[in-house]
Tab-separated table of N, CA and C in Angstrom:
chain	number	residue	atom	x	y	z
A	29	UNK	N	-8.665	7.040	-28.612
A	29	UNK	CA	-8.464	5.899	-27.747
A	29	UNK	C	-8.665	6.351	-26.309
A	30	UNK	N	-9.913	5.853	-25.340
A	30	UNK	CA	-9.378	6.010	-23.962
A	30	UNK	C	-8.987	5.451	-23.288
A	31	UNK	N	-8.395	5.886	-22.438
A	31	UNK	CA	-7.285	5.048	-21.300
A	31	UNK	C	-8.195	4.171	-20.543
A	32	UNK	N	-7.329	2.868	-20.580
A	32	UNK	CA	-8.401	2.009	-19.500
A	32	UNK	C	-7.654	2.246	-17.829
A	33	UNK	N	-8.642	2.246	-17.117
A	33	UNK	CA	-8.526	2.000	-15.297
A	33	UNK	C	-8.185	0.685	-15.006
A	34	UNK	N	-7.235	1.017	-14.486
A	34	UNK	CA	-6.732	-0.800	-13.830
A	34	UNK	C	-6.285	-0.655	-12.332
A	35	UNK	N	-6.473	-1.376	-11.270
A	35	UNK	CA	-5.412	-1.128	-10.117
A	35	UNK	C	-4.924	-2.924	-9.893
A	36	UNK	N	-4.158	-2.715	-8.870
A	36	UNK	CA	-3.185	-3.870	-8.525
A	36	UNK	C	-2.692	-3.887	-7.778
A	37	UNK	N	-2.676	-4.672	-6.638
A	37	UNK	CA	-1.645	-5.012	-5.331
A	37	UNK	C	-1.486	-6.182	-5.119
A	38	UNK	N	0.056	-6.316	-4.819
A	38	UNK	CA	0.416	-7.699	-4.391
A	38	UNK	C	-0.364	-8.476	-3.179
A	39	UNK	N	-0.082	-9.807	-3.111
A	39	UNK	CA	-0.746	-10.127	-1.460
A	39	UNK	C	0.368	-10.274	-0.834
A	40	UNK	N	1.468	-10.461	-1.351
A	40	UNK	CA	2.690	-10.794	0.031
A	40	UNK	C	3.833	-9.869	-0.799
A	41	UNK	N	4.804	-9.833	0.329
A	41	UNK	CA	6.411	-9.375	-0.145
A	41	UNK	C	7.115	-9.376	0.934
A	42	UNK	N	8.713	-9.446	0.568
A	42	UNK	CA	9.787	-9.705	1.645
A	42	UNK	C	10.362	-8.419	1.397
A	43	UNK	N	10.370	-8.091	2.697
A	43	UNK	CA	11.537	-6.886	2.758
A	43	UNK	C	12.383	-7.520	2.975
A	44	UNK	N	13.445	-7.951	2.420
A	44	UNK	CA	14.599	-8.700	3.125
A	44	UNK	C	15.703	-8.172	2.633
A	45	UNK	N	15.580	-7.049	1.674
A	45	UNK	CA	16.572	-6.266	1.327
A	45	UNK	C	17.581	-7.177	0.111
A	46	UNK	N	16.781	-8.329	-0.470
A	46	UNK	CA	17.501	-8.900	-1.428
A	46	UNK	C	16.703	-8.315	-2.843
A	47	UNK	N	17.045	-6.864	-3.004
A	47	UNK	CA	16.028	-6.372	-4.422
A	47	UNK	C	14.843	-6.987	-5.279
A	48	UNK	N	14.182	-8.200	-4.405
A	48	UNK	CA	12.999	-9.123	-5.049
A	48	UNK	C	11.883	-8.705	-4.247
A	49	UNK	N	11.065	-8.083	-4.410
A	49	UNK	CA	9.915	-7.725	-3.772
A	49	UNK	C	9.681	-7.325	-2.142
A	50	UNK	N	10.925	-6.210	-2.006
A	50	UNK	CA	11.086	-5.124	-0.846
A	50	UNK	C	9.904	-4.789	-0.680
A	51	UNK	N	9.301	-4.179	-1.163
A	51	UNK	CA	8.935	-2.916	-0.873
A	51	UNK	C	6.981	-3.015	-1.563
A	52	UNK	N	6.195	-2.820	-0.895
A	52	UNK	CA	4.762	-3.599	-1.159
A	52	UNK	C	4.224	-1.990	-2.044
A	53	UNK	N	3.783	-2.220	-2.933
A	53	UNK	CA	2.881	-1.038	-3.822
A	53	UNK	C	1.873	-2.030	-4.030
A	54	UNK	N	0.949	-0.303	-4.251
A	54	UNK	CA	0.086	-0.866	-5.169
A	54	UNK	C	-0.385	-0.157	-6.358
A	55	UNK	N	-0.732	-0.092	-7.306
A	55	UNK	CA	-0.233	0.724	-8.928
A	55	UNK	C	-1.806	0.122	-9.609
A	56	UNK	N	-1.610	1.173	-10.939
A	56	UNK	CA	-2.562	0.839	-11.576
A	56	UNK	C	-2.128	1.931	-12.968
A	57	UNK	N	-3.649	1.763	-14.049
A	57	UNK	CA	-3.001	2.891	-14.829
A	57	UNK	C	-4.588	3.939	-14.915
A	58	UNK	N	-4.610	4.671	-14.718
A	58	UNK	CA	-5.789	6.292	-14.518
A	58	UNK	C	-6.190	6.231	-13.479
A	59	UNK	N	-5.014	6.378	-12.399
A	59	UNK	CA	-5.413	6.529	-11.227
A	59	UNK	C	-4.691	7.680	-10.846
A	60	UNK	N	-5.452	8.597	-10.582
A	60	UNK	CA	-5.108	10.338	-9.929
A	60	UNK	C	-3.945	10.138	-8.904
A	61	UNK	N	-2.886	10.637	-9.206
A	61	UNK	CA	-1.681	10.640	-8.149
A	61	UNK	C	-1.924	11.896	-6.985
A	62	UNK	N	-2.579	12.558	-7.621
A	62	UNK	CA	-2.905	14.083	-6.427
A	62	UNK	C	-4.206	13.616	-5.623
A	63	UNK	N	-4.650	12.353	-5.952
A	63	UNK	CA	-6.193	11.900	-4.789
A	63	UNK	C	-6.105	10.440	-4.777
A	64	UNK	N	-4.852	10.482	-3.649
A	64	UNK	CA	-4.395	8.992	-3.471
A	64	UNK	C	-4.079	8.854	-1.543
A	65	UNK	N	-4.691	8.255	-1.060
A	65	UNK	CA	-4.203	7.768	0.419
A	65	UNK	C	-4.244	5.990	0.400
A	66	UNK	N	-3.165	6.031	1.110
A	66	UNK	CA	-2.755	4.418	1.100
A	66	UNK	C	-2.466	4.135	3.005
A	67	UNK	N	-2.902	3.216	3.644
A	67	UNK	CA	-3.003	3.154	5.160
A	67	UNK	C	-2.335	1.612	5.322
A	68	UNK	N	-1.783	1.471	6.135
A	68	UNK	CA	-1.535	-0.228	6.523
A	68	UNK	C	-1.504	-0.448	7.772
A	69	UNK	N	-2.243	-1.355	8.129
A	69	UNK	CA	-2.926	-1.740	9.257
A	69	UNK	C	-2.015	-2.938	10.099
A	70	UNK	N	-1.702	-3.343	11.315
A	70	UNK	CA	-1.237	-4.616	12.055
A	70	UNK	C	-2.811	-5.234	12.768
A	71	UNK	N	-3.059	-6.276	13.204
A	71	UNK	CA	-4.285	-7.094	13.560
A	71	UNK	C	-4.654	-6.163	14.390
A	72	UNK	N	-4.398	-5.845	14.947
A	72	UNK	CA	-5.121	-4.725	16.372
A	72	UNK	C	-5.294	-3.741	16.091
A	73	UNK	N	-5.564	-3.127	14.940
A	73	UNK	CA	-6.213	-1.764	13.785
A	73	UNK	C	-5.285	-0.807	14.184
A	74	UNK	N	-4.168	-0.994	14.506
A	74	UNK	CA	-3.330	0.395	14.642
A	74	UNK	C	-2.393	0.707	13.323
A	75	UNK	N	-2.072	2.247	12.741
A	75	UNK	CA	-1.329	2.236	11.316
A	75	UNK	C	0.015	2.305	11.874
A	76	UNK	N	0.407	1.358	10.741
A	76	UNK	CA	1.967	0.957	11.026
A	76	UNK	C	2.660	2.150	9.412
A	77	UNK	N	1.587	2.050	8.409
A	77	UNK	CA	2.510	2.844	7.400
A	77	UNK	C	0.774	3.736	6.527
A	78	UNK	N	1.354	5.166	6.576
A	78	UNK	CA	0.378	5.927	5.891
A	78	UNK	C	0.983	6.541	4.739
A	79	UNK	N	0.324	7.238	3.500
A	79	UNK	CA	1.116	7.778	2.569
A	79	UNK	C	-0.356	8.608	1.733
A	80	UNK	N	0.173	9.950	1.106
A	80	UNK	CA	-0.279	10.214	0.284
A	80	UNK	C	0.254	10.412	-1.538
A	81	UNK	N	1.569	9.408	-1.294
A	81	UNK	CA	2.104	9.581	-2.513
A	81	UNK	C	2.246	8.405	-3.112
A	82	UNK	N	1.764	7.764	-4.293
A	82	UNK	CA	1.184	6.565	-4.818
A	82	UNK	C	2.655	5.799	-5.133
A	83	UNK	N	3.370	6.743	-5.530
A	83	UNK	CA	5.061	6.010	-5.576
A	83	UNK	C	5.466	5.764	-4.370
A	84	UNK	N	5.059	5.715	-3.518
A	84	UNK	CA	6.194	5.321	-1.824
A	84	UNK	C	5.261	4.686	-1.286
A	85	UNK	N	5.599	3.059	-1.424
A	85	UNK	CA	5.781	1.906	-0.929
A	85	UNK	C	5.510	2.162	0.839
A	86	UNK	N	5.231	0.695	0.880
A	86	UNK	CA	6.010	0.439	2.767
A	86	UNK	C	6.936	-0.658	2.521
A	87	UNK	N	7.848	-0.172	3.330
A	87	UNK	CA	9.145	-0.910	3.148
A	87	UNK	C	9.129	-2.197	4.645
A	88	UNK	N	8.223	-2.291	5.414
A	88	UNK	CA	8.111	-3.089	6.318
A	88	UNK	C	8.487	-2.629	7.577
A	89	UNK	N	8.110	-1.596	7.917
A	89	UNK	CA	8.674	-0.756	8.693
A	89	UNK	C	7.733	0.018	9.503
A	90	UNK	N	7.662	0.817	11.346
A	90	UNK	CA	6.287	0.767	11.371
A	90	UNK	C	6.640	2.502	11.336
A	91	UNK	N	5.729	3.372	10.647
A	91	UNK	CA	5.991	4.559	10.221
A	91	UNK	C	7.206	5.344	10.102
A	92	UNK	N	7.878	4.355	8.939
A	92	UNK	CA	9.308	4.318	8.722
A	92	UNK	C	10.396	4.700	9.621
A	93	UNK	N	10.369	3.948	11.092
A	93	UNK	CA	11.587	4.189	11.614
A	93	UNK	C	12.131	3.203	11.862
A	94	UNK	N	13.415	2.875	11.177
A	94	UNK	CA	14.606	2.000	10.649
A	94	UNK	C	14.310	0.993	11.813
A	95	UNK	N	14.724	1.176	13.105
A	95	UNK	CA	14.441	0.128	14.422
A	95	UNK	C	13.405	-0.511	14.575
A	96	UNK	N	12.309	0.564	13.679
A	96	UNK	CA	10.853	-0.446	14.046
A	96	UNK	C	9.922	-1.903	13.303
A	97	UNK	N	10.970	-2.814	12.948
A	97	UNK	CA	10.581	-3.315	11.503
A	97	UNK	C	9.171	-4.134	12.327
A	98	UNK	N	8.704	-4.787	11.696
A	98	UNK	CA	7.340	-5.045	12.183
A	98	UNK	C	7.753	-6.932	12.117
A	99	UNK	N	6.825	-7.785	12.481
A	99	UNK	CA	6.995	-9.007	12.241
A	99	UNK	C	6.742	-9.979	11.094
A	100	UNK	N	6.819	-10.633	10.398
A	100	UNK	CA	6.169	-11.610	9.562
A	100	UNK	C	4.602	-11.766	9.790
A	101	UNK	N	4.042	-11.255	8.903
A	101	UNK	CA	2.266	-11.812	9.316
A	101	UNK	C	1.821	-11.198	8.604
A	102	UNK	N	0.383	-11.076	8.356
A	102	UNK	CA	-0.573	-10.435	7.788
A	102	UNK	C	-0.819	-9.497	8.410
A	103	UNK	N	-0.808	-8.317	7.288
A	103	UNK	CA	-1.291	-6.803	7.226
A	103	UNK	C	-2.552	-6.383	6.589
A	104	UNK	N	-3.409	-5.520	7.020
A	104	UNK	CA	-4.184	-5.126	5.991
A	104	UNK	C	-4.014	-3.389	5.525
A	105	UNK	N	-3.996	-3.553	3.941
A	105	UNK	CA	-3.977	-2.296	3.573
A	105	UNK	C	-5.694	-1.982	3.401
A	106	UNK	N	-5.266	-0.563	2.934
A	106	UNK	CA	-6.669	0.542	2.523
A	106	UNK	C	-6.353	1.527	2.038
A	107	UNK	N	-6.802	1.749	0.957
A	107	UNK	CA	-6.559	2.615	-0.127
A	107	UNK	C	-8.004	3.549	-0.380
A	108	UNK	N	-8.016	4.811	-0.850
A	108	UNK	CA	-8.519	5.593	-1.084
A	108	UNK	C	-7.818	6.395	-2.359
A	109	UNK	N	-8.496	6.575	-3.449
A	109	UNK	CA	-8.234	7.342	-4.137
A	109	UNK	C	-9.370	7.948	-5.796
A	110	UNK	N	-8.934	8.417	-6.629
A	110	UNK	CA	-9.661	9.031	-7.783
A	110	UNK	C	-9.261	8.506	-9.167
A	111	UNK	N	-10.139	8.166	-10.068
A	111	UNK	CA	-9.290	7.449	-10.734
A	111	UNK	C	-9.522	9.121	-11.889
A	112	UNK	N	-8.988	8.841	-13.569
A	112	UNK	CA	-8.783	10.171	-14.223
A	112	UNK	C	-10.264	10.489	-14.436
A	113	UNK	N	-11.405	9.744	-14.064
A	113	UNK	CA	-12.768	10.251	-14.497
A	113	UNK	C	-13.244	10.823	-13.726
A	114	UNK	N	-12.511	10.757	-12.514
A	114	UNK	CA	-12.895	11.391	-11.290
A	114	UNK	C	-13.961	10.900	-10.084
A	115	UNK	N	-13.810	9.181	-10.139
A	115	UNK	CA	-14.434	8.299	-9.666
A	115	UNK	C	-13.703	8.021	-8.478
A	116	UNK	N	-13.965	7.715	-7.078
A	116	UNK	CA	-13.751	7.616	-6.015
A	116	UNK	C	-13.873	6.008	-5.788
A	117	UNK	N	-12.681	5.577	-5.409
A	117	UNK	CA	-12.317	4.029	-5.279
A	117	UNK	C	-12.293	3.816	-4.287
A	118	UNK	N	-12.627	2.750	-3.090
A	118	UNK	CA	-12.166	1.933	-1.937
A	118	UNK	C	-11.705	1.179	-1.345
A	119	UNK	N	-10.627	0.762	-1.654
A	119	UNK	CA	-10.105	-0.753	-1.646
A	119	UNK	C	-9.486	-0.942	-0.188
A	120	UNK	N	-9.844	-2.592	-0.272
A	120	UNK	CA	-8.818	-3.124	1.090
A	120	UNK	C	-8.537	-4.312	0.851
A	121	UNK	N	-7.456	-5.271	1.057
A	121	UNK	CA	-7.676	-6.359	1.082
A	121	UNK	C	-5.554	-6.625	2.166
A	122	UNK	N	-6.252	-8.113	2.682
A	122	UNK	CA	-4.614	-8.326	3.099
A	122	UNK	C	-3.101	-8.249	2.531
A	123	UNK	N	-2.620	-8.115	3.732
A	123	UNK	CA	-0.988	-8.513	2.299
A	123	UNK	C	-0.128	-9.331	3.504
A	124	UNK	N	0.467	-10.082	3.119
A	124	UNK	CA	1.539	-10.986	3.752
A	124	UNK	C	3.063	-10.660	4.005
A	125	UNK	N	3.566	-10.059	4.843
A	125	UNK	CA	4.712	-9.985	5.136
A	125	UNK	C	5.861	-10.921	5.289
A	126	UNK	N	6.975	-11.089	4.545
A	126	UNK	CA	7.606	-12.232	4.742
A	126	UNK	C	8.583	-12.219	4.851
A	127	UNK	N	9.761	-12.393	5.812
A	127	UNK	CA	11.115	-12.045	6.382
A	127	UNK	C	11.563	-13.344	5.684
């Protein structure tokens, strides 16, 4: 049997700290955890949240410091990573922030 490639990201989520969709991922299944970068963008192309570890989220926050929460609006992510065949992915698309 081989494993099928899938990825997935939400378009919106509330950090609002009520345990219903905190925290924005994006997941899949044969996707290389050791060749993964994830970037999130505010309208004026500056990164508010970077990561190279496919489990850690952005929690709405602008390079996680607690004071800096960001506003309600549209973000854009960008993803880079490998999936297990060793195929090089590009993704971007918006996500919606919602207090």
């Amino acid at each position: 049997i081989k494993d099928e490639y899938t990825f997935f990201a939400p378009t919106a989520f509330s950090p609002d700290k009520d345990g219903i969709n905190d925290i924005f991922y994006v997941y899949g299944n044969g996707i290389n955890p050791n060749i993964f970068q994830m970037y999130i963008y505010d309208r004026w192309g500056a990164v508010v949240f970077e990561t190279k570890n496919i489990n850690q989220g952005w929690n709405g926050v602008i390079k996680n410091v607690k004071r800096d929460a960001v506003k309600s609006g549209v973000y854009t992510w960008y993803v880079i990573y490998k999936d297990i065949s060793g195929v090089e992915h590009q993704k971007t698309c918006p996500v919606t922030l919602i207090h």
